[in-house]
Amino acid sequence: MARASAKEEIISLLPENESIPRPRLSKLIIKNFRTIGKIPVEIFLDDIVVLVGANNVGKSSILRAYEIAMSTGSKAGYLAIDDFPNNIVDPENLPEIEVHTIISENKPGEQWIKVLPNGEMLIREKWTWSSPGVEPKRQGFDVIANDWADKVPWGAPNIANAYRPKVHRIDAFASPEAQESEITGLLQTIIKNRFKSITSPNNTSGKTDYELLLDQIRLFQKSVATAVNEETDNIEKSINKYLEGVFHNYVISLDAKPESNVEKTYTPFKETPDIYMGPEGGFMSRISAQGSGARRTLMWTALKYIAENGDRDERPHVLLLDEPELCLHPSAIRDAQRTLYDLPKLGNWQVMVTTHSPIFIDLSRDNTTIIRVSRNDADEVKSTVLFRPENAKLSDDDKDNLKLLNVCDPYVHEFFFGGKIVVVEGDTEYTAFSQLKLLYPGEYDDVHIIRARGKGVIPSIVKILNQFTSNYGVLHDADTELNSDGKKNSAWSVNSNILTEINNSSDLSKTVLIACKTNFEDALLGVSVSKDKPYYTLKKLKTDVAFKEKVKNLLDALLNDQKEIPKNCIRWKSIDDIR
């Protein structure tokens, strides 16, 4: 009898009720894969996940880990010896990738479901590779037995993959052909979705023309299935009779059933479209023949089109992107950032990027997680969550402050990339400390001066810093309680806001808070400067040795609370200290 082979069926994961949360990835756990060792690296996933860190610490390995787990069921899911740590197969420490998927419908069976407090369902799966060039062992977590089981949710890999987000991987140094394939694939998805949504004016069935066509194909397949099975059985019996005389106990099994995925039986356009690019009216060549900058720009253009015009596809998508800033003009980088952050607005996209550019971080959004990937002294890869929106509890004013700061200074988020952090209120202090970094090369190379561009923004920045570090310094003007006209000074009330957020530091012994009486110029220069304050300060640093020493002492005190501070500057812990 003919045996049916497993076919991938495209099953919609998007709930019909749009108020129900969409399916998504929630966590990735990786062990013993490439540069990642036996200590698990955990990646908590959001709509936007930004992986930051130095070169060669394992960021790209994290992207590759999810891609390869979703490729199981084919040779693309096999590992090479280079994917094993130190190119050695250690039976006690085999490569292992665990994926957590959250769904709200299409249950795979009660034994696989952990119901979360919000009613969503968590499914855990794990892949383990025993050697290069072989299919991995896939397991599902049985919540009833509270252990990993050899049985798996959803069945065969190609069936299961239809229940998980579809992967789109853009490698930093992918071949031109691979980049072309990814671009055409993205655009083809849009074309297919538009085709599937067509409904003729005389079609009153409630279904699209494409759905009606597939219904007819299914009816046709059903009508011929019996005849096909009978003929298949006859062929098997006849051939097996001939085989018996030559190869004892050998038989054949013929799978001639109709294609189970009826969408494969009708394709109204080319399987892979061609895209050409070139000057209007001039020679047009394939995308793979274009330069790196042109290919990546076209990728952003395609993604931007999807973000602005894309339909809700049958499957959610995950975009895995290595160093999106490569080969792009600064203005194109900013446009790329906006495009990536707009993709999740469609409701069925998640984005995970590795980057060395702070421009790709926008904390004014509610959907961004920042994770630093690093190596410790034992050369072990570690992941640290630097920022999650639900932990920061940013107010609407905080988000407005950060949005404005992003516009004024796209490099403000450099503090996520490591180093010592000093937050200052305005341009004058920023200019003075930046000049010191030039005057003392090597001494302050690892110091990031963060310019808040306003006293009111400092509490918002401190909220973010408190999520991942207590080792930072804050400098601001104390101001006065009353203005010269005797009315309350609004800048004075911000002092309390700054102190409130500073007191939320996880270790106040490492957090430095210094105020200048009444402002930076009055405290260190002893004079009031009415205009061109940064330029005046810069000239003073070059000509006044005593002033330069004061500024240096102040910066050192912000980096180390044991250092003596200049006169008219105050380490303060209560409002009374600065009155």
Coordinates of N, CA and C in Angstrom, one line a residue, residues 393-468:
K393 N 9.6 51.1 32.6 CA 8.4 51.8 33.0 C 8.5 53.3 32.7
L394 N 8.8 53.6 31.4 CA 8.9 54.9 30.9 C 7.5 55.6 30.8
S395 N 7.5 56.8 31.3 CA 6.2 57.6 31.1 C 6.1 58.1 29.7
D396 N 5.0 58.7 29.4 CA 4.8 59.4 28.1 C 5.8 60.5 28.0
D397 N 6.1 61.2 29.1 CA 7.1 62.3 29.0 C 8.5 61.8 28.8
D398 N 8.8 60.6 29.4 CA 10.1 60.0 29.1 C 10.3 59.7 27.7
K399 N 9.2 59.1 27.1 CA 9.3 58.7 25.7 C 9.4 59.9 24.8
D400 N 8.7 61.0 25.1 CA 8.9 62.2 24.3 C 10.3 62.8 24.5
N401 N 10.8 62.7 25.7 CA 12.2 63.2 25.9 C 13.2 62.4 25.0
L402 N 13.0 61.1 25.1 CA 14.0 60.2 24.3 C 13.8 60.4 22.8
K403 N 12.6 60.6 22.4 CA 12.4 60.8 20.9 C 13.1 62.0 20.5
L404 N 12.9 63.1 21.3 CA 13.6 64.4 20.9 C 15.1 64.2 21.0
L405 N 15.6 63.5 21.9 CA 17.0 63.2 22.1 C 17.6 62.4 20.9
N406 N 16.8 61.5 20.4 CA 17.2 60.7 19.3 C 17.4 61.6 18.0
V407 N 16.4 62.5 17.9 CA 16.5 63.4 16.7 C 17.7 64.3 16.8
C408 N 18.0 64.8 18.0 CA 19.1 65.8 18.2 C 20.4 65.1 18.2
D409 N 20.5 63.9 18.7 CA 21.8 63.2 18.8 C 21.6 61.7 18.6
P410 N 21.7 61.2 17.4 CA 21.4 59.8 17.1 C 22.5 58.9 17.8
Y411 N 23.6 59.4 18.3 CA 24.6 58.6 18.9 C 24.5 58.6 20.4
V412 N 23.4 59.1 21.0 CA 23.2 59.2 22.4 C 23.3 57.8 23.1
H413 N 22.9 56.7 22.4 CA 22.8 55.4 23.0 C 24.2 54.6 22.9
E414 N 25.3 55.4 22.8 CA 26.6 54.7 22.8 C 26.8 54.0 24.1
F415 N 26.1 54.4 25.2 CA 26.4 53.7 26.5 C 26.0 52.3 26.5
F416 N 25.2 51.8 25.6 CA 24.8 50.4 25.5 C 26.0 49.6 25.0
F417 N 27.0 50.2 24.4 CA 28.1 49.4 23.8 C 29.2 49.2 24.8
G418 N 29.1 49.6 26.0 CA 30.1 49.4 27.0 C 30.9 50.7 27.4
G419 N 31.7 50.6 28.4 CA 32.5 51.7 28.8 C 31.9 52.4 30.0
K420 N 32.6 53.4 30.5 CA 32.2 54.2 31.7 C 31.3 55.4 31.2
I421 N 30.3 55.7 32.0 CA 29.2 56.6 31.5 C 29.1 57.8 32.4
V422 N 29.1 59.0 31.8 CA 28.9 60.2 32.5 C 27.8 61.0 31.7
V423 N 26.7 61.3 32.5 CA 25.6 62.1 31.9 C 25.8 63.6 32.3
V424 N 25.7 64.4 31.3 CA 25.8 65.9 31.6 C 24.5 66.6 31.1
E425 N 24.3 67.8 31.6 CA 23.1 68.5 31.2 C 23.0 69.1 29.9
G426 N 24.2 69.8 29.5 CA 24.1 70.6 28.3 C 25.4 70.6 27.5
D427 N 25.4 71.5 26.5 CA 26.5 71.5 25.5 C 27.8 72.0 26.1
T428 N 27.8 72.9 27.1 CA 29.0 73.4 27.7 C 29.8 72.3 28.3
E429 N 29.2 71.6 29.2 CA 29.9 70.5 29.9 C 30.3 69.4 28.9
Y430 N 29.5 69.1 28.0 CA 29.8 68.1 27.0 C 31.1 68.5 26.2
T431 N 31.1 69.8 25.8 CA 32.3 70.3 25.1 C 33.5 70.2 25.9
A432 N 33.4 70.6 27.2 CA 34.6 70.6 28.1 C 35.2 69.2 28.3
F433 N 34.3 68.3 28.6 CA 34.7 66.9 28.8 C 35.2 66.2 27.5
S434 N 34.6 66.5 26.4 CA 35.1 66.0 25.1 C 36.5 66.5 24.8
Q435 N 36.7 67.8 25.1 CA 38.1 68.3 24.9 C 39.1 67.6 25.8
L436 N 38.7 67.3 27.0 CA 39.6 66.6 27.9 C 40.0 65.3 27.3
K437 N 39.1 64.6 26.7 CA 39.3 63.3 26.1 C 40.4 63.4 25.0
L438 N 40.4 64.6 24.3 CA 41.4 64.8 23.3 C 42.8 65.2 23.9
L439 N 42.7 65.9 25.0 CA 43.9 66.4 25.7 C 44.7 65.3 26.4
Y440 N 43.9 64.2 26.8 CA 44.5 63.1 27.6 C 44.2 61.8 26.9
P441 N 44.8 61.6 25.8 CA 44.5 60.3 25.0 C 44.9 59.1 25.9
G442 N 44.1 58.1 25.9 CA 44.3 56.9 26.6 C 43.7 56.9 28.0
E443 N 43.6 58.1 28.6 CA 43.1 58.1 30.0 C 41.5 58.0 30.0
Y444 N 40.9 58.6 29.0 CA 39.4 58.6 29.0 C 38.8 58.0 27.7
D445 N 39.6 57.1 27.1 CA 39.1 56.5 25.9 C 37.8 55.7 26.1
D446 N 37.7 55.1 27.3 CA 36.5 54.2 27.5 C 35.4 55.0 28.2
V447 N 35.4 56.3 28.1 CA 34.4 57.1 28.8 C 33.4 57.6 27.8
H448 N 32.1 57.4 28.0 CA 31.1 57.9 27.1 C 30.4 59.1 27.8
I449 N 30.5 60.3 27.2 CA 29.8 61.5 27.7 C 28.4 61.6 27.0
I450 N 27.4 61.5 27.8 CA 26.0 61.5 27.3 C 25.4 62.9 27.6
R451 N 25.1 63.6 26.5 CA 24.6 64.9 26.6 C 23.0 64.8 26.6
A452 N 22.4 65.2 27.8 CA 21.0 65.1 27.9 C 20.3 66.2 27.1
R453 N 21.0 67.3 26.8 CA 20.4 68.4 26.1 C 19.2 69.0 26.8
G454 N 19.3 69.0 28.1 CA 18.2 69.6 29.0 C 18.2 68.9 30.3
K455 N 18.0 69.6 31.4 CA 17.9 69.0 32.7 C 16.8 68.1 32.9
G456 N 15.6 68.4 32.2 CA 14.4 67.6 32.4 C 14.6 66.2 31.8
V457 N 15.6 66.0 30.9 CA 15.7 64.7 30.2 C 16.6 63.8 31.1
I458 N 17.3 64.3 32.0 CA 18.2 63.5 32.8 C 17.5 62.3 33.6
P459 N 16.4 62.6 34.2 CA 15.7 61.5 34.9 C 15.3 60.3 33.9
S460 N 14.9 60.7 32.7 CA 14.6 59.6 31.7 C 15.8 58.8 31.4
I461 N 17.0 59.4 31.2 CA 18.2 58.7 30.9 C 18.6 57.8 32.1
V462 N 18.4 58.3 33.3 CA 18.8 57.5 34.5 C 17.9 56.3 34.7
K463 N 16.6 56.4 34.3 CA 15.7 55.2 34.3 C 16.3 54.1 33.5
I464 N 16.8 54.5 32.3 CA 17.4 53.4 31.4 C 18.7 52.9 32.0
L465 N 19.6 53.7 32.5 CA 20.8 53.3 33.0 C 20.6 52.3 34.2
N466 N 19.6 52.6 35.0 CA 19.4 51.8 36.2 C 19.0 50.3 35.9
Q467 N 18.6 50.1 34.6 CA 18.2 48.7 34.2 C 19.4 47.8 34.1
F468 N 20.6 48.4 33.8 CA 21.7 47.5 33.5 C 23.0 47.9 34.2

